[in-house]
């Protein structure tokens, strides 16, 4: 038995990939450990989206190099793998900068991980091909025990890659072209998860709503059909999906939110900017009015829907006026939560070469103002839940004895006092108060 330590950075797709890497290694006798010091195999599953994320990898690798040296002094070995989007983007450069690395493996090659580790025993290996075979169909299934271990909620990647080429973004280069997994492959995977106790699935994709997988007859299906089919599966009671692109938010998909009760009324729909001029140079291919129209239709169909988004401040050429348009969009939409970032120029992307880069100080100021507005909206949203009755999916024991912890439809953490409910139950609770990071609630019997 050997121990593997996997650390993921970046998006949920990396979290899912980390599980699939663990599944790929399990037949070779690897078990996961949460302490890096015990590990014979260390995998850093990296993210390249912003400069800071990529830099983190090298500082972590420095620490791992010293650990590997100390282990060697004790006669113990350690193999070091860099996986994920930095691996894909930088390839052999990683070996040059950090000789402690044994294997650099891109996100499309995880099914070859055991074989590559073997090869890397002899000399360092770089595998950043985009292989013709589909990694998902070649990856082994998780065992029922590991499904149970991972809990009652699960991520399932259904679509990968991106053809949209927003001018700031590395994803089309690190994850490759858009690929949708076939309907049956997704359903089979979710059936197994449900049999292992999973009650909630989040379907993942860089552009998940662009999914157009094939059915058994080779017919391409729209995303709402996938949602309908997943909703039919025994045991699956909640469905979420992310990340959606506004351009693929069709009327049929919006309508699915009326027809599928399992779909949670919470939509992550990144808009990045509220300025038409900036949206245009970002190559988002929609206007702010298009975005407002989607939100309006969504709210007409599901009045209880809440929204979250991603924002970038300080994109090249963003004026104070453009930024105020973003603030105005946020005020008009009203979000339950949002992620926001300072624009980070990424090598190889078109926006990195624009000469009207925004000074760091302006980026800092805009980010602070935007985050203050979002924080106020988030607090107001959470506050509005107090006193309401909501369904909670119980995920684990709570912080204090007698408490159970779970999630609201809006992904709010909820602590249920004196709970009778068990893990995997969905219970109606009355929200009694608001803490710093969670809601407090009483179970209704
Ligand atoms: N496919 C999703 C986003 C994937 S990347 C979409 O189209 O919205 C996740 C988020 O990281 C993006 O929404 C964006 O807000 C942010 N991001 C991507 N590239 C960035 C960059 N160069 N600088 C700062 N933020 C960036
Ligand atoms: Fe990146 Fe744009 Fe593709 Fe999203 S849609 S992954 S932001 S290129
Ligand atoms: Fe990062 Fe790659 Fe995800 S760049 S955000 S890990 S797709």
PDB file of C-alpha atoms in Angstrom, residues 48-54 167-170 312-316 341-347 349 351-352 357 360 363:
ATOM      1  CA  UNK A  48      -3.155  28.820 -14.401  1.00  0.00           C
ATOM      2  CA  UNK A  49      -6.037  31.265 -14.463  1.00  0.00           C
ATOM      3  CA  UNK A  50      -4.261  34.173 -12.739  1.00  0.00           C
ATOM      4  CA  UNK A  51      -0.583  34.879 -12.151  1.00  0.00           C
ATOM      5  CA  UNK A  52      -0.918  34.447  -8.384  1.00  0.00           C
ATOM      6  CA  UNK A  53      -2.419  30.984  -8.784  1.00  0.00           C
ATOM      7  CA  UNK A  54       0.451  29.868 -11.005  1.00  0.00           C
ATOM      8  CA  UNK A 167      -9.340  37.639 -24.642  1.00  0.00           C
ATOM      9  CA  UNK A 168      -8.220  37.420 -20.982  1.00  0.00           C
ATOM     10  CA  UNK A 169      -8.536  33.681 -20.477  1.00  0.00           C
ATOM     11  CA  UNK A 170      -6.110  30.734 -20.610  1.00  0.00           C
ATOM     12  CA  UNK A 312     -12.971  41.140 -13.475  1.00  0.00           C
ATOM     13  CA  UNK A 313     -11.906  44.688 -12.614  1.00  0.00           C
ATOM     14  CA  UNK A 314      -9.125  46.554 -14.375  1.00  0.00           C
ATOM     15  CA  UNK A 315      -9.348  44.823 -17.741  1.00  0.00           C
ATOM     16  CA  UNK A 316      -7.137  46.757 -20.228  1.00  0.00           C
ATOM     17  CA  UNK A 341     -10.714  39.395  -9.437  1.00  0.00           C
ATOM     18  CA  UNK A 342      -8.210  41.976 -10.551  1.00  0.00           C
ATOM     19  CA  UNK A 343      -7.373  41.442 -14.187  1.00  0.00           C
ATOM     20  CA  UNK A 344      -4.171  39.411 -14.440  1.00  0.00           C
ATOM     21  CA  UNK A 345      -2.387  39.458 -17.807  1.00  0.00           C
ATOM     22  CA  UNK A 346      -1.752  35.880 -18.921  1.00  0.00           C
ATOM     23  CA  UNK A 347       1.012  34.980 -21.338  1.00  0.00           C
ATOM     24  CA  UNK A 349      -3.733  35.615 -24.364  1.00  0.00           C
ATOM     25  CA  UNK A 351      -5.497  41.014 -23.762  1.00  0.00           C
ATOM     26  CA  UNK A 352      -2.040  40.622 -22.217  1.00  0.00           C
ATOM     27  CA  UNK A 357      -3.220  48.208 -19.016  1.00  0.00           C
ATOM     28  CA  UNK A 360      -2.439  48.394 -10.039  1.00  0.00           C
ATOM     29  CA  UNK A 363      -7.444  47.887  -9.837  1.00  0.00           C
TER      30      UNK A 363
END
